[in-house]
Amino acid sequence: MSPEKMVRMANQIAIFFKTQPGDDAAEKIAQHLSDFWEPRMRDQLHAHIDAGGAGLDPLVIAADARIRAATAEG
Amino acid sequence: MKDFIIPVRERDMGTPARSGAPVTLTIDGVPVTVPEGTSVMRAAAEAGIQVPKLCATDSVEAFGSCRLCVVEIEGRRGTPASCTTPVAEGMEVRTGSDRVRKIRRGVMELYISDHPLDCLTCAANGDCELQDMAGMVGLRDVRYAAPEGAGLANHFEARNTSGAANPEWLPKDDSNPYFTYDPSKCIVCSRCVRACEEVQGTFALTIEGRGFDSRVSAGGAGDDFLTSDCVSCGACVQACPTATLQEKSVIELGTPDRSVVTTCAYCGVGCSFKAEMNGDELVRMVPYKHGKANRGHSCVKGRFAYGYAHHQDRILKPMIRERIDQPWREVEWDEALSFAAARLRGIQARHGRKSVGVITSSRCTNEETYLVQKLARAVFGNNNTDTCARVCHSPTGYGLGQTFGTSAGTQDFDSVEQTDVVIVIGANPTDGHPVFASRLKKRLRAGAKLIVIDPRRIDLVKSPHVQAAHHLPLRPGTNVAVVSAMAHVIVTEGLMDEAFIRTRCDWDEFQHYAEFISDPRHSPEATEMLTGVPAASLREAARLFATGGNGAIYYGLGVTEHSQGSTTVMGIANLAMLTGNIGRPGVGVNPLRGQNNVQGACDMGSFPHELPGYRHVKGAEVRAVYEQLWGVEIDPEPGLRIPNMLDAAVDGTFKGLYCQGEDILQSDPDTKHVAAGLAAMDCVIVHDLFLNETANYAHVFLPGSTFLEKDGTFTNAERRINRVRRVIPPRNGYADWEITQMLAKAMGADWGYTHPAQIMEEIALTTPSFAGVDYALLEEKGSVQWPVNDAAPEGTPLMHVDGFVRGKGRFIVTEYVATDERSGPRFPLLLTTGRILSQYNVGAQTRRTDNVIWHAEDVLEIHPHDAELRGVADGDWVRLVSRSGETSLRAKITDRVSPGVVYTTFHHPDTQANVITTDYSDWATNCPEYKVTAVQVSLSNGPSEWQEDYAAQAAQARRILPAAE
Ligand code: SF4
Ligand code: SF4
Ligand code: SF4
Ligand code: FES
């Protein structure tokens, strides 16, 4: 998928969880990405972040870190 | 398993059922107890006594015009009509004295004197109530004759014996493609007029003239059935006791002698039909009175548009080709299946287990869908399964799942009879869900109030005897803002049902929500500029919904197909919880599903992240159930959704697809991207009735079977599991479930199902909400609504009665976020899409029936103001351009759409409205944003270059080599 499309989709998710009460938005975004994004898509996200993460909402980057940590554990 | 065969003619009780306190009376000495308000005629029928009748039938209210049904009642004078006389306690009725017999014979004699006596060659011979009644009352001779020398005093002879024209005679009206109106046989009982009013709610028919001159007339002077408002639902044909209104198929094929009960395969209403047969030929489809979704009603699609099963375009032999630029080669099943299996396995060997996937169909049965997702999970070894519900109702699954704990619609359709205020948002029921619309209109005529939230003035806003209390014509893409503004009014004006919220919902979440929604930025005044909805009418609508009694919300794809589709669904759930409108008849949140089995396809685990019954694949206990049964390991990671499959195909990591009963090239957004994805694959298997658009990119074509040719079940929008029964043998040789099984076996699986009932057993065994479902139960009950389990052995008409599925209902904050798809200087208009009554989805079926008479092409609706600005006149060819692509179609100038908004349907492949739509999608589910695309419109002189290239490519791709000898 094109990087712009991926960035837009990830940011859309971040925008929703940002508006929810509580301070665990990054956790919820991570959860959503793990539940609905196929591993290939998450890999593309990791790669994009490794390459600087242009255009991504900081919460997506925070969420991505959690996904990686969880994968490393599991 | 034995077919469910019932006699063609069911008992007609004469007048509609009532519900009231019991009343006991005696009829011909037989005591009978019926609800108060029941007619004497119906009470007699309950007691097994048939009173002769002509103008009464149990689908419409009695009218009392024919006087054939007269009876005597002890203590009353005269001979009252039994159809219009209500029962009373202790009443003594005699239905058969000499006196009434004489009256009846006299009545019949008069009728018959003005009726042709060509019974033996009449299409209704043997299926005519006039004939039956003449026999029943013992009519033996007719003494009336035209006086000598006077003109013909009848309506049925075109000319008298000397050849002079009879001015009373009218020719047949053949204009409707499916039925005829022959005035010479009409007895002016007005059953048709009442059916059109009461059952269908269209008011297309009237009785014109008086006395001997009375005639049934469709539309105004100069109209015939086709030019009138008639929507061809068939209710009048059904009600007509004679051959006056008659199906053309019966005229052609003869009267049926047996029938099989089955379910319509078109929309999510899921109407039950009797497929009436003459030998092994299907003569007609008649709506089934005991069908719990439709209660004996139908629309033009289910009633008449089944001819595609025998259309010449239907492909009946499997076909394969090496490359898509080659013509197709017809082969035997074995060869096609081993070719497909070898290709898929080859791809997996080269590109990995996850490089192939399936798309299940919302048109196929539950059993078939279950097998297709099982093919992906158990045979391919991945979760790459998705369904076209992705592109319609996936946000419902997510949104209602989050708020209520289940994606299920909360009510049955009967619930509408008890509703007081209805919100219809982003749905167009008279076109999309016609039988539900008729039931809704009936309730509206009885006094319920209607609020329509839609960018377009849909028919429901104003139609005969129905007028919406409020129409909120919002700008496409602002659903969340409008729904939130309604919630704002309800909360800030203190109209919420606090008792309900305290007992049934999570109070902390509500506090958050109340604080959020009370913010002045959500007020109708603050959002008016954005949404285009006048604040005052939004306030009134919100007050009406909160205070008007039972409030029900019905919504469709105008809610889900947006970048904030899931958020709007949550907003709708919030509204229902705020007003306490959950958990009893007459209320609720009701998604109107598009295709017939969208609900079932979702239930059956079509989604890449969920096993059947909406259980996430990450759950080890759930996986274990299937791992044990299937003897395979199930991938705990979610698979690819349809748009993701296409993206991965373009990226080169997804190479093979088995697509059953879906035409993603025509139905999915951004056609060029879909085409690029398909073209990048090494093996596309299309399993369908026709060479659809997707098949232009396919390597294997497996011919499918129609719903008439197989057994199975469909689940409609009210979670009702209805049986589909085989009416004729599959013309292609196999039912679709058999074909999927053959493909699985060719890939090494050891499946051995011999009947869909066994597949349902497996579903029940593994899926808690289906635990109690089996074919025997369906045979007994006709249909059941899931969950069916130990707690609810006969199913669940209403959800969340004593508590939400998730425990406490959850209010979710719904912040409006503008879509990225915005109009601007280059693309100043917003395009939104929809559909119309006579066509269905991509039109593959309905375009191959006479329904095309009502919709030969897709047109672009544009407001007069926008048209004038562009010099566009009604009927002109216009170019429609978005940043994705362009197409051409004809313009229709109408103020149904607001200035700045244009609208079209997507039923025809030459128009390809989806060339225009973009790849934007719902944030949570990737459901595409069909309902908002920024476009420009300008005059053009014909099809666009893309349309011409496309037509050429399609013609090339559809070549079939003559079969080798
Ligand atoms: S077919 Fe339906 S809409 Fe048409 S006249 Fe008959 S009842 Fe009315
Ligand atoms: S068309 Fe049929 S139903 Fe209508 S008035 Fe004539 S006989 Fe009765
Ligand atoms: S298309 Fe829908 S409303 Fe029409 S007959 Fe079929 S199920 Fe019923
Ligand atoms: S059936 Fe009762 S008056 Fe016609």
CSV table of C-alpha atoms in Angstrom, one decimal, chain B residues 315-343 682-686 691 695-703 743 957-963:
chain,number,residue,atom,x,y,z
B,315,ILE,CA,-22.3,-19.8,-17.7
B,316,LEU,CA,-22.9,-23.4,-17.1
B,317,LYS,CA,-19.5,-25.0,-17.8
B,318,PRO,CA,-16.2,-24.4,-15.9
B,319,MET,CA,-13.6,-22.5,-17.8
B,320,ILE,CA,-9.9,-21.8,-17.5
B,321,ARG,CA,-7.1,-19.9,-19.2
B,322,GLU,CA,-3.4,-19.5,-18.6
B,323,ARG,CA,-3.4,-15.7,-19.0
B,324,ILE,CA,-6.2,-13.2,-18.9
B,325,ASP,CA,-5.4,-11.9,-22.4
B,326,GLN,CA,-6.4,-15.3,-23.7
B,327,PRO,CA,-9.9,-16.5,-24.5
B,328,TRP,CA,-11.7,-18.8,-22.1
B,329,ARG,CA,-11.5,-22.6,-22.6
B,330,GLU,CA,-14.4,-24.7,-21.5
B,331,VAL,CA,-13.3,-27.7,-19.5
B,332,GLU,CA,-14.7,-30.5,-17.3
B,333,TRP,CA,-15.0,-29.8,-13.5
B,334,ASP,CA,-12.0,-32.1,-12.7
B,335,GLU,CA,-9.7,-30.2,-15.0
B,336,ALA,CA,-10.9,-26.8,-13.7
B,337,LEU,CA,-10.5,-27.7,-10.1
B,338,SER,CA,-7.1,-29.4,-10.4
B,339,PHE,CA,-5.9,-26.4,-12.5
B,340,ALA,CA,-7.1,-24.0,-9.7
B,341,ALA,CA,-5.7,-26.2,-6.9
B,342,ALA,CA,-2.3,-26.5,-8.5
B,343,ARG,CA,-2.1,-22.8,-9.1
B,682,ASP,CA,-1.4,-15.1,-10.8
B,683,CYS,CA,-4.7,-16.9,-10.0
B,684,VAL,CA,-8.1,-15.3,-9.7
B,685,ILE,CA,-10.9,-17.8,-9.4
B,686,VAL,CA,-14.4,-16.3,-10.0
B,691,LEU,CA,-19.0,-13.5,-16.5
B,695,ALA,CA,-14.1,-12.3,-14.3
B,696,ASN,CA,-12.3,-10.1,-16.9
B,697,TYR,CA,-9.3,-10.6,-14.7
B,698,ALA,CA,-9.9,-14.3,-13.8
B,699,HIS,CA,-8.0,-17.4,-14.7
B,700,VAL,CA,-10.6,-19.9,-13.5
B,701,PHE,CA,-14.4,-19.5,-13.8
B,702,LEU,CA,-16.5,-21.8,-11.7
B,703,PRO,CA,-20.2,-21.6,-12.7
B,743,LEU,CA,-12.0,-27.2,-4.6
B,957,ALA,CA,-11.5,-10.8,-21.8
B,958,ARG,CA,-14.9,-12.4,-22.3
B,959,ARG,CA,-14.1,-14.4,-25.4
B,960,ILE,CA,-14.9,-18.1,-25.1
B,961,LEU,CA,-13.3,-20.6,-27.4
B,962,PRO,CA,-15.7,-23.0,-29.0
B,963,ALA,CA,-15.6,-26.3,-27.2
